[in-house]
Amino acid sequence: MKKILFIGHSVLAFYSKEQIDQWQIVNRAKQGTIAKDGWKLIEEEEILINEFEAVFIMYGINEVYYQFNERLVTDYLEKIVRKVRDSSGHLPLIIAPIMKTWPTKRLQPLKIQKINQKIIELARDYDCVLFNWEEFYDLKDEADKKYSMDGIHLNSAGYLLFERELSRILANLYN
């Protein structure tokens, strides 16, 4: 069975399954964390990246919520991606932009747009797979409320859609 490492905030942390398809999930995501915490997790706890066949990274919304400068998230995301690349060569990396929701649009849409643009650039520059939130969006181009408990965190319907997208990505990684 292949192993995937989850690092990120509560959307990953609240995903309760230990396996998806033929992938064992090692979930090190935590509620309320920021990309700097992910860097510390990778750097200081010396997670052995080469024990995994893929890594899923999801940060950004907490930095926006806490009103941190967008460079805080993008610089640490790049450090994480570089560290994984340096440690493991071409290990598949999945990286998620910030999901567009009514609370995130209310927070600081321009900052979210800048962070998401940098995440897209990181995905391109470091050959990462970009997690696609498009199926979650309604006609207003934000996550449909039927997929969320509170506008940010996914409910059971949201996690079913999340799992379907992640399954699609994982199925394509080694084909």
CSV table of N, CA and C in Angstrom, one decimal, residues 2-167:
chain,number,residue,atom,x,y,z
A,2,LYS,N,0.6,2.2,-0.8
A,2,LYS,CA,1.3,3.5,-0.9
A,2,LYS,C,0.9,4.4,0.2
A,3,LYS,N,1.8,5.3,0.6
A,3,LYS,CA,1.5,6.2,1.7
A,3,LYS,C,1.6,7.6,1.2
A,4,ILE,N,0.6,8.4,1.7
A,4,ILE,CA,0.5,9.8,1.4
A,4,ILE,C,0.6,10.6,2.7
A,5,LEU,N,1.4,11.6,2.8
A,5,LEU,CA,1.5,12.5,4.0
A,5,LEU,C,0.6,13.7,3.8
A,6,PHE,N,-0.3,14.0,4.7
A,6,PHE,CA,-1.1,15.2,4.7
A,6,PHE,C,-0.4,16.2,5.7
A,7,ILE,N,-0.1,17.4,5.2
A,7,ILE,CA,0.3,18.5,6.1
A,7,ILE,C,-0.6,19.7,5.7
A,8,GLY,N,-1.1,20.4,6.7
A,8,GLY,CA,-1.9,21.6,6.5
A,8,GLY,C,-2.8,21.9,7.6
A,9,HIS,N,-3.9,22.6,7.3
A,9,HIS,CA,-4.8,23.1,8.3
A,9,HIS,C,-6.0,22.2,8.5
A,10,SER,N,-7.1,22.7,9.1
A,10,SER,CA,-8.2,21.9,9.5
A,10,SER,C,-8.9,21.2,8.4
A,11,VAL,N,-9.0,21.7,7.2
A,11,VAL,CA,-9.7,20.9,6.2
A,11,VAL,C,-9.0,19.6,6.0
A,12,LEU,N,-7.7,19.5,6.0
A,12,LEU,CA,-7.1,18.2,6.0
A,12,LEU,C,-7.2,17.5,7.4
A,13,ALA,N,-7.0,18.2,8.4
A,13,ALA,CA,-7.0,17.6,9.8
A,13,ALA,C,-8.3,16.9,10.1
A,14,PHE,N,-9.4,17.5,9.6
A,14,PHE,CA,-10.7,16.9,9.9
A,14,PHE,C,-11.1,15.7,9.0
A,15,TYR,N,-10.3,15.4,8.0
A,15,TYR,CA,-10.5,14.3,7.2
A,15,TYR,C,-10.2,13.0,8.0
A,16,SER,N,-11.2,12.3,8.3
A,16,SER,CA,-11.1,11.2,9.4
A,16,SER,C,-10.6,9.9,8.8
A,17,LYS,N,-10.7,9.7,7.5
A,17,LYS,CA,-10.3,8.4,7.0
A,17,LYS,C,-8.8,8.1,7.1
A,18,GLU,N,-8.4,6.9,7.2
A,18,GLU,CA,-7.0,6.5,7.3
A,18,GLU,C,-6.5,6.0,6.0
A,19,GLN,N,-7.5,5.8,5.0
A,19,GLN,CA,-7.1,5.2,3.7
A,19,GLN,C,-8.0,5.8,2.7
A,20,ILE,N,-7.5,6.0,1.5
A,20,ILE,CA,-8.3,6.4,0.3
A,20,ILE,C,-7.8,5.5,-0.8
A,21,ASP,N,-8.7,4.7,-1.4
A,21,ASP,CA,-8.3,3.7,-2.4
A,21,ASP,C,-7.2,2.9,-1.8
A,22,GLN,N,-6.1,2.8,-2.6
A,22,GLN,CA,-5.0,1.9,-2.1
A,22,GLN,C,-3.9,2.8,-1.5
A,23,TRP,N,-4.3,3.9,-0.9
A,23,TRP,CA,-3.3,4.8,-0.2
A,23,TRP,C,-3.6,4.9,1.3
A,24,GLN,N,-2.6,4.7,2.1
A,24,GLN,CA,-2.6,4.9,3.5
A,24,GLN,C,-2.4,6.4,3.7
A,25,ILE,N,-3.2,7.0,4.5
A,25,ILE,CA,-3.0,8.4,4.9
A,25,ILE,C,-2.3,8.6,6.2
A,26,VAL,N,-1.2,9.3,6.2
A,26,VAL,CA,-0.5,9.7,7.4
A,26,VAL,C,-0.9,11.2,7.6
A,27,ASN,N,-1.8,11.5,8.5
A,27,ASN,CA,-2.4,12.8,8.6
A,27,ASN,C,-1.7,13.6,9.7
A,28,ARG,N,-0.8,14.5,9.4
A,28,ARG,CA,-0.1,15.3,10.3
A,28,ARG,C,-0.7,16.8,10.3
A,29,ALA,N,-1.8,17.0,9.6
A,29,ALA,CA,-2.4,18.3,9.6
A,29,ALA,C,-3.0,18.6,10.9
A,30,LYS,N,-3.1,19.9,11.3
A,30,LYS,CA,-3.7,20.3,12.5
A,30,LYS,C,-4.5,21.6,12.3
A,31,GLN,N,-5.6,21.7,13.1
A,31,GLN,CA,-6.5,22.8,13.1
A,31,GLN,C,-5.7,24.1,13.5
A,32,GLY,N,-5.9,25.2,12.8
A,32,GLY,CA,-5.3,26.4,13.2
A,32,GLY,C,-3.9,26.7,12.7
A,33,THR,N,-3.3,25.7,12.0
A,33,THR,CA,-1.8,25.9,11.7
A,33,THR,C,-1.6,26.7,10.5
A,34,ILE,N,-0.4,27.2,10.4
A,34,ILE,CA,0.0,28.0,9.2
A,34,ILE,C,1.2,27.4,8.5
A,35,ALA,N,1.5,27.9,7.4
A,35,ALA,CA,2.6,27.2,6.6
A,35,ALA,C,3.9,27.2,7.4
A,36,LYS,N,4.2,28.2,8.2
A,36,LYS,CA,5.4,28.2,9.1
A,36,LYS,C,5.4,27.0,10.0
A,37,ASP,N,4.2,26.6,10.5
A,37,ASP,CA,4.2,25.3,11.3
A,37,ASP,C,4.5,24.1,10.4
A,38,GLY,N,4.0,24.1,9.2
A,38,GLY,CA,4.3,23.0,8.3
A,38,GLY,C,5.8,22.9,8.0
A,39,TRP,N,6.5,24.0,7.9
A,39,TRP,CA,7.9,24.1,7.7
A,39,TRP,C,8.6,23.5,8.9
A,40,LYS,N,8.2,23.9,10.1
A,40,LYS,CA,8.8,23.4,11.3
A,40,LYS,C,8.6,21.8,11.4
A,41,LEU,N,7.4,21.4,11.0
A,41,LEU,CA,7.1,20.0,11.1
A,41,LEU,C,8.1,19.2,10.2
A,42,ILE,N,8.3,19.7,9.0
A,42,ILE,CA,9.2,19.1,8.0
A,42,ILE,C,10.6,19.2,8.4
A,43,GLU,N,11.0,20.4,8.9
A,43,GLU,CA,12.4,20.7,9.2
A,43,GLU,C,12.8,20.2,10.5
A,44,GLU,N,12.1,20.5,11.6
A,44,GLU,CA,12.5,20.2,12.9
A,44,GLU,C,12.2,18.8,13.4
A,45,GLU,N,11.0,18.3,13.0
A,45,GLU,CA,10.7,16.9,13.4
A,45,GLU,C,11.2,15.9,12.4
A,46,GLU,N,11.9,16.4,11.4
A,46,GLU,CA,12.6,15.6,10.4
A,46,GLU,C,11.7,14.4,9.9
A,47,ILE,N,10.5,14.7,9.5
A,47,ILE,CA,9.7,13.7,8.9
A,47,ILE,C,10.5,13.1,7.7
A,48,LEU,N,10.6,11.8,7.7
A,48,LEU,CA,11.3,11.2,6.6
A,48,LEU,C,10.5,11.1,5.3
A,49,ILE,N,10.6,12.2,4.5
A,49,ILE,CA,9.8,12.3,3.3
A,49,ILE,C,9.9,11.1,2.4
A,50,ASN,N,11.1,10.5,2.4
A,50,ASN,CA,11.2,9.4,1.4
A,50,ASN,C,10.5,8.1,1.9
A,51,GLU,N,9.8,8.2,3.0
A,51,GLU,CA,8.9,7.1,3.4
A,51,GLU,C,7.5,7.1,2.7
A,52,PHE,N,7.3,8.2,2.0
A,52,PHE,CA,6.0,8.4,1.4
A,52,PHE,C,6.1,8.4,-0.2
A,53,GLU,N,4.9,8.1,-0.8
A,53,GLU,CA,4.9,8.1,-2.2
A,53,GLU,C,4.2,9.4,-2.8
A,54,ALA,N,3.7,10.2,-1.8
A,54,ALA,CA,3.1,11.5,-2.2
A,54,ALA,C,2.9,12.3,-0.9
A,55,VAL,N,2.9,13.6,-1.1
A,55,VAL,CA,2.6,14.6,-0.1
A,55,VAL,C,1.5,15.6,-0.5
A,56,PHE,N,0.6,15.8,0.4
A,56,PHE,CA,-0.5,16.8,0.1
A,56,PHE,C,-0.3,18.0,1.1
A,57,ILE,N,-0.2,19.2,0.5
A,57,ILE,CA,0.1,20.4,1.3
A,57,ILE,C,-1.1,21.3,1.1
A,58,MET,N,-1.6,21.8,2.3
A,58,MET,CA,-2.8,22.8,2.2
A,58,MET,C,-2.6,23.8,3.3
A,59,TYR,N,-2.2,25.0,3.0
A,59,TYR,CA,-2.1,26.1,3.9
A,59,TYR,C,-2.6,27.4,3.2
A,60,GLY,N,-2.8,28.4,4.0
A,60,GLY,CA,-3.1,29.7,3.5
A,60,GLY,C,-4.3,30.4,4.2
A,61,ILE,N,-5.3,29.7,4.4
A,61,ILE,CA,-6.5,30.4,4.9
A,61,ILE,C,-6.3,31.0,6.3
A,62,ASN,N,-5.6,30.3,7.2
A,62,ASN,CA,-5.4,30.8,8.5
A,62,ASN,C,-4.5,32.0,8.5
A,63,GLU,N,-3.5,32.1,7.6
A,63,GLU,CA,-2.7,33.3,7.5
A,63,GLU,C,-3.6,34.5,7.1
A,64,VAL,N,-4.5,34.3,6.2
A,64,VAL,CA,-5.4,35.3,5.8
A,64,VAL,C,-6.3,35.7,7.0
A,65,TYR,N,-6.9,34.7,7.6
A,65,TYR,CA,-7.7,35.0,8.8
A,65,TYR,C,-7.0,35.8,9.9
A,66,TYR,N,-5.7,35.4,10.2
A,66,TYR,CA,-5.0,36.1,11.2
A,66,TYR,C,-4.4,37.4,10.7
A,67,GLN,N,-4.6,37.7,9.4
A,67,GLN,CA,-4.2,39.0,8.8
A,67,GLN,C,-2.6,39.1,8.7
A,68,PHE,N,-2.0,37.9,8.4
A,68,PHE,CA,-0.6,37.9,8.2
A,68,PHE,C,-0.3,38.4,6.8
A,69,ASN,N,0.9,38.8,6.5
A,69,ASN,CA,1.3,39.2,5.2
A,69,ASN,C,1.3,37.9,4.3
A,70,GLU,N,0.9,38.1,3.1
A,70,GLU,CA,0.8,36.9,2.2
A,70,GLU,C,2.1,36.3,1.9
A,71,ARG,N,3.2,37.0,2.1
A,71,ARG,CA,4.6,36.5,1.9
A,71,ARG,C,4.9,35.4,2.9
A,72,LEU,N,4.2,35.5,4.1
A,72,LEU,CA,4.5,34.5,5.2
A,72,LEU,C,4.0,33.2,4.7
A,73,VAL,N,2.9,33.1,4.1
A,73,VAL,CA,2.4,31.8,3.6
A,73,VAL,C,3.2,31.4,2.4
A,74,THR,N,3.4,32.3,1.4
A,74,THR,CA,4.0,31.8,0.1
A,74,THR,C,5.5,31.5,0.3
A,75,ASP,N,6.2,32.2,1.2
A,75,ASP,CA,7.6,31.9,1.4
A,75,ASP,C,7.8,30.6,2.1
A,76,TYR,N,6.9,30.3,3.1
A,76,TYR,CA,7.0,29.0,3.8
A,76,TYR,C,6.5,27.9,2.9
A,77,LEU,N,5.5,28.1,2.1
A,77,LEU,CA,5.1,27.1,1.2
A,77,LEU,C,6.2,26.7,0.2
A,78,GLU,N,6.9,27.7,-0.3
A,78,GLU,CA,8.0,27.4,-1.2
A,78,GLU,C,9.1,26.7,-0.4
A,79,LYS,N,9.4,27.0,0.8
A,79,LYS,CA,10.4,26.3,1.6
A,79,LYS,C,10.0,24.8,1.7
A,80,ILE,N,8.8,24.6,2.0
A,80,ILE,CA,8.3,23.2,2.2
A,80,ILE,C,8.4,22.4,0.9
A,81,VAL,N,8.0,23.0,-0.2
A,81,VAL,CA,8.1,22.4,-1.5
A,81,VAL,C,9.5,22.1,-1.9
A,82,ARG,N,10.4,23.1,-1.7
A,82,ARG,CA,11.8,22.9,-2.0
A,82,ARG,C,12.4,21.8,-1.1
A,83,LYS,N,12.1,21.7,0.2
A,83,LYS,CA,12.6,20.7,1.1
A,83,LYS,C,12.2,19.3,0.6
A,84,VAL,N,10.9,19.2,0.3
A,84,VAL,CA,10.4,17.9,-0.2
A,84,VAL,C,11.2,17.5,-1.5
A,85,ARG,N,11.3,18.5,-2.4
A,85,ARG,CA,12.0,18.2,-3.7
A,85,ARG,C,13.5,17.8,-3.4
A,86,ASP,N,14.1,18.5,-2.5
A,86,ASP,CA,15.5,18.2,-2.2
A,86,ASP,C,15.7,16.9,-1.5
A,87,SER,N,14.7,16.5,-0.7
A,87,SER,CA,14.8,15.2,0.0
A,87,SER,C,14.4,14.0,-0.8
A,88,SER,N,13.6,14.2,-1.8
A,88,SER,CA,13.0,13.0,-2.5
A,88,SER,C,13.0,13.1,-4.0
A,89,GLY,N,13.6,14.1,-4.6
A,89,GLY,CA,13.6,14.2,-6.0
A,89,GLY,C,12.2,14.5,-6.6
A,90,HIS,N,11.7,13.5,-7.3
A,90,HIS,CA,10.4,13.8,-8.0
A,90,HIS,C,9.2,13.2,-7.3
A,91,LEU,N,9.2,13.1,-6.0
A,91,LEU,CA,8.0,12.6,-5.2
A,91,LEU,C,6.8,13.5,-5.6
A,92,PRO,N,5.7,12.9,-5.9
A,92,PRO,CA,4.5,13.6,-6.2
A,92,PRO,C,4.0,14.5,-5.1
A,93,LEU,N,3.9,15.8,-5.4
A,93,LEU,CA,3.4,16.8,-4.4
A,93,LEU,C,2.1,17.3,-4.9
A,94,ILE,N,1.1,17.3,-4.0
A,94,ILE,CA,-0.2,17.9,-4.3
A,94,ILE,C,-0.3,19.1,-3.5
A,95,ILE,N,-0.7,20.2,-4.1
A,95,ILE,CA,-0.8,21.5,-3.3
A,95,ILE,C,-2.1,22.1,-3.6
A,96,ALA,N,-2.8,22.6,-2.6
A,96,ALA,CA,-4.1,23.2,-2.7
A,96,ALA,C,-4.1,24.7,-2.6
A,97,PRO,N,-4.7,25.4,-3.5
A,97,PRO,CA,-5.0,26.8,-3.4
A,97,PRO,C,-6.0,27.0,-2.3
A,98,ILE,N,-6.2,28.2,-1.8
A,98,ILE,CA,-7.2,28.5,-0.8
A,98,ILE,C,-8.6,28.4,-1.5
A,99,MET,N,-9.5,27.7,-0.9
A,99,MET,CA,-10.8,27.5,-1.5
A,99,MET,C,-11.6,28.8,-1.4
A,100,LYS,N,-12.2,29.2,-2.5
A,100,LYS,CA,-13.0,30.4,-2.5
A,100,LYS,C,-14.4,30.1,-1.9
A,101,THR,N,-14.7,30.8,-0.7
A,101,THR,CA,-15.9,30.6,0.0
A,101,THR,C,-16.5,32.0,0.3
A,102,TRP,N,-17.7,32.1,0.8
A,102,TRP,CA,-18.2,33.4,1.1
A,102,TRP,C,-17.4,34.0,2.3
A,103,PRO,N,-17.0,33.3,3.3
A,103,PRO,CA,-16.1,33.9,4.3
A,103,PRO,C,-14.8,34.4,3.8
A,104,THR,N,-14.1,33.5,2.9
A,104,THR,CA,-12.8,33.9,2.4
A,104,THR,C,-13.0,35.2,1.5
A,105,LYS,N,-14.0,35.2,0.7
A,105,LYS,CA,-14.2,36.4,-0.1
A,105,LYS,C,-14.5,37.7,0.7
A,106,ARG,N,-15.1,37.5,1.9
A,106,ARG,CA,-15.3,38.6,2.8
A,106,ARG,C,-14.0,39.1,3.5
A,107,LEU,N,-13.1,38.1,3.7
A,107,LEU,CA,-11.9,38.4,4.5
A,107,LEU,C,-11.0,39.4,3.7
A,108,GLN,N,-10.3,38.9,2.7
A,108,GLN,CA,-9.4,39.7,1.9
A,108,GLN,C,-9.2,39.1,0.6
A,109,PRO,N,-10.1,39.3,-0.3
A,109,PRO,CA,-10.1,38.6,-1.6
A,109,PRO,C,-8.8,38.9,-2.4
A,110,LEU,N,-8.3,40.1,-2.4
A,110,LEU,CA,-7.1,40.3,-3.2
A,110,LEU,C,-5.9,39.6,-2.6
A,111,LYS,N,-5.8,39.5,-1.3
A,111,LYS,CA,-4.7,38.7,-0.7
A,111,LYS,C,-4.8,37.2,-1.0
A,112,ILE,N,-6.0,36.7,-1.0
A,112,ILE,CA,-6.3,35.3,-1.3
A,112,ILE,C,-5.9,35.1,-2.8
A,113,GLN,N,-6.3,36.0,-3.7
A,113,GLN,CA,-6.0,35.9,-5.1
A,113,GLN,C,-4.4,35.9,-5.3
A,114,LYS,N,-3.7,36.7,-4.5
A,114,LYS,CA,-2.2,36.7,-4.7
A,114,LYS,C,-1.6,35.4,-4.2
A,115,ILE,N,-2.1,34.9,-3.0
A,115,ILE,CA,-1.6,33.7,-2.5
A,115,ILE,C,-1.9,32.6,-3.5
A,116,ASN,N,-3.1,32.5,-4.0
A,116,ASN,CA,-3.5,31.4,-4.9
A,116,ASN,C,-2.6,31.5,-6.2
A,117,GLN,N,-2.4,32.7,-6.7
A,117,GLN,CA,-1.5,32.9,-7.9
A,117,GLN,C,-0.1,32.3,-7.6
A,118,LYS,N,0.4,32.6,-6.4
A,118,LYS,CA,1.7,32.1,-6.0
A,118,LYS,C,1.7,30.5,-5.9
A,119,ILE,N,0.6,30.0,-5.4
A,119,ILE,CA,0.5,28.5,-5.3
A,119,ILE,C,0.5,27.9,-6.7
A,120,ILE,N,-0.2,28.6,-7.6
A,120,ILE,CA,-0.3,28.1,-9.0
A,120,ILE,C,1.1,28.1,-9.6
A,121,GLU,N,1.9,29.2,-9.3
A,121,GLU,CA,3.3,29.3,-9.8
A,121,GLU,C,4.2,28.3,-9.2
A,122,LEU,N,4.0,28.0,-7.9
A,122,LEU,CA,4.8,27.0,-7.2
A,122,LEU,C,4.5,25.6,-7.9
A,123,ALA,N,3.2,25.3,-8.1
A,123,ALA,CA,2.8,24.1,-8.7
A,123,ALA,C,3.5,23.9,-10.1
A,124,ARG,N,3.5,25.0,-10.8
A,124,ARG,CA,4.2,25.0,-12.2
A,124,ARG,C,5.7,24.8,-12.1
A,125,ASP,N,6.3,25.7,-11.2
A,125,ASP,CA,7.8,25.7,-11.1
A,125,ASP,C,8.4,24.5,-10.5
A,126,TYR,N,7.6,23.8,-9.6
A,126,TYR,CA,8.2,22.6,-8.9
A,126,TYR,C,7.4,21.3,-9.3
A,127,ASP,N,6.7,21.4,-10.4
A,127,ASP,CA,6.0,20.2,-10.9
A,127,ASP,C,5.1,19.6,-9.9
A,128,CYS,N,4.3,20.4,-9.3
A,128,CYS,CA,3.3,19.8,-8.3
A,128,CYS,C,2.0,19.7,-9.0
A,129,VAL,N,1.1,18.8,-8.4
A,129,VAL,CA,-0.2,18.7,-8.9
A,129,VAL,C,-1.1,19.7,-8.1
A,130,LEU,N,-1.9,20.4,-8.8
A,130,LEU,CA,-2.8,21.4,-8.1
A,130,LEU,C,-4.1,20.8,-7.8
A,131,PHE,N,-4.5,20.8,-6.6
A,131,PHE,CA,-5.8,20.3,-6.2
A,131,PHE,C,-6.9,21.3,-6.7
A,132,ASN,N,-7.9,20.7,-7.3
A,132,ASN,CA,-8.9,21.5,-8.0
A,132,ASN,C,-10.2,21.6,-7.2
A,133,TRP,N,-10.5,22.8,-6.8
A,133,TRP,CA,-11.8,23.0,-6.0
A,133,TRP,C,-13.0,23.3,-6.9
A,134,GLU,N,-12.8,23.4,-8.2
A,134,GLU,CA,-13.9,23.9,-9.1
A,134,GLU,C,-15.2,23.2,-8.9
A,135,GLU,N,-15.2,21.9,-8.7
A,135,GLU,CA,-16.5,21.2,-8.5
A,135,GLU,C,-17.2,21.6,-7.3
A,136,PHE,N,-16.6,22.3,-6.4
A,136,PHE,CA,-17.2,22.8,-5.1
A,136,PHE,C,-17.9,24.1,-5.4
A,137,TYR,N,-17.6,24.8,-6.5
A,137,TYR,CA,-18.1,26.2,-6.7
A,137,TYR,C,-19.5,26.2,-7.3
A,138,ASP,N,-20.2,27.3,-6.9
A,138,ASP,CA,-21.5,27.5,-7.4
A,138,ASP,C,-21.4,28.6,-8.5
A,139,LEU,N,-22.6,29.1,-8.9
A,139,LEU,CA,-22.6,30.2,-9.9
A,139,LEU,C,-21.9,31.5,-9.5
A,140,LYS,N,-21.8,31.7,-8.2
A,140,LYS,CA,-21.1,32.9,-7.7
A,140,LYS,C,-19.6,32.7,-7.6
A,141,ASP,N,-19.1,31.5,-8.1
A,141,ASP,CA,-17.7,31.2,-8.1
A,141,ASP,C,-17.1,31.1,-6.6
A,142,GLU,N,-17.9,30.5,-5.8
A,142,GLU,CA,-17.5,30.2,-4.4
A,142,GLU,C,-18.1,28.9,-4.0
A,143,ALA,N,-17.5,28.3,-3.0
A,143,ALA,CA,-17.9,27.0,-2.6
A,143,ALA,C,-19.4,27.0,-2.2
A,144,ASP,N,-20.1,26.1,-2.8
A,144,ASP,CA,-21.5,25.9,-2.5
A,144,ASP,C,-21.7,25.6,-1.0
A,145,LYS,N,-22.7,26.3,-0.4
A,145,LYS,CA,-22.9,26.1,1.1
A,145,LYS,C,-23.3,24.7,1.4
A,146,LYS,N,-23.7,23.9,0.5
A,146,LYS,CA,-24.1,22.5,0.8
A,146,LYS,C,-22.9,21.6,1.1
A,147,TYR,N,-21.7,22.1,0.8
A,147,TYR,CA,-20.5,21.3,1.0
A,147,TYR,C,-19.7,21.8,2.3
A,148,SER,N,-20.3,22.7,3.1
A,148,SER,CA,-19.6,23.2,4.2
A,148,SER,C,-20.5,23.3,5.4
A,149,MET,N,-19.8,23.2,6.6
A,149,MET,CA,-20.5,23.4,7.9
A,149,MET,C,-20.7,24.9,8.2
A,150,ASP,N,-19.7,25.6,7.9
A,150,ASP,CA,-19.6,27.0,8.3
A,150,ASP,C,-19.0,28.0,7.3
A,151,GLY,N,-18.9,27.5,6.0
A,151,GLY,CA,-18.3,28.4,5.0
A,151,GLY,C,-16.8,28.1,4.8
A,152,ILE,N,-16.2,27.4,5.7
A,152,ILE,CA,-14.8,27.1,5.6
A,152,ILE,C,-14.5,25.6,5.7
A,153,HIS,N,-15.0,25.0,6.7
A,153,HIS,CA,-14.8,23.6,7.0
A,153,HIS,C,-15.8,22.7,6.2
A,154,LEU,N,-15.3,21.6,5.7
A,154,LEU,CA,-16.2,20.8,4.9
A,154,LEU,C,-17.1,19.9,5.8
A,155,ASN,N,-18.3,19.7,5.3
A,155,ASN,CA,-19.2,18.7,5.9
A,155,ASN,C,-19.1,17.4,5.2
A,156,SER,N,-19.9,16.4,5.5
A,156,SER,CA,-19.8,15.1,4.9
A,156,SER,C,-19.9,15.1,3.4
A,157,ALA,N,-20.8,15.9,2.9
A,157,ALA,CA,-21.0,16.0,1.4
A,157,ALA,C,-19.7,16.7,0.8
A,158,GLY,N,-19.1,17.6,1.5
A,158,GLY,CA,-17.9,18.3,1.0
A,158,GLY,C,-16.7,17.3,1.0
A,159,TYR,N,-16.6,16.5,2.1
A,159,TYR,CA,-15.6,15.5,2.1
A,159,TYR,C,-15.7,14.4,1.1
A,160,LEU,N,-17.0,14.1,0.7
A,160,LEU,CA,-17.2,13.1,-0.4
A,160,LEU,C,-16.6,13.7,-1.7
A,161,LEU,N,-16.9,14.9,-2.0
A,161,LEU,CA,-16.4,15.6,-3.2
A,161,LEU,C,-14.8,15.7,-3.1
A,162,PHE,N,-14.3,16.1,-1.9
A,162,PHE,CA,-12.9,16.2,-1.7
A,162,PHE,C,-12.2,14.8,-2.0
A,163,GLU,N,-12.8,13.8,-1.5
A,163,GLU,CA,-12.3,12.4,-1.7
A,163,GLU,C,-12.3,12.0,-3.1
A,164,ARG,N,-13.3,12.4,-3.8
A,164,ARG,CA,-13.4,12.1,-5.2
A,164,ARG,C,-12.3,12.8,-6.0
A,165,GLU,N,-12.1,14.0,-5.7
A,165,GLU,CA,-11.0,14.8,-6.4
A,165,GLU,C,-9.6,14.2,-6.1
A,166,LEU,N,-9.4,13.9,-4.8
A,166,LEU,CA,-8.1,13.4,-4.4
A,166,LEU,C,-7.9,12.0,-5.0
A,167,SER,N,-9.0,11.2,-5.0
A,167,SER,CA,-8.9,9.8,-5.6
A,167,SER,C,-8.5,10.0,-7.1
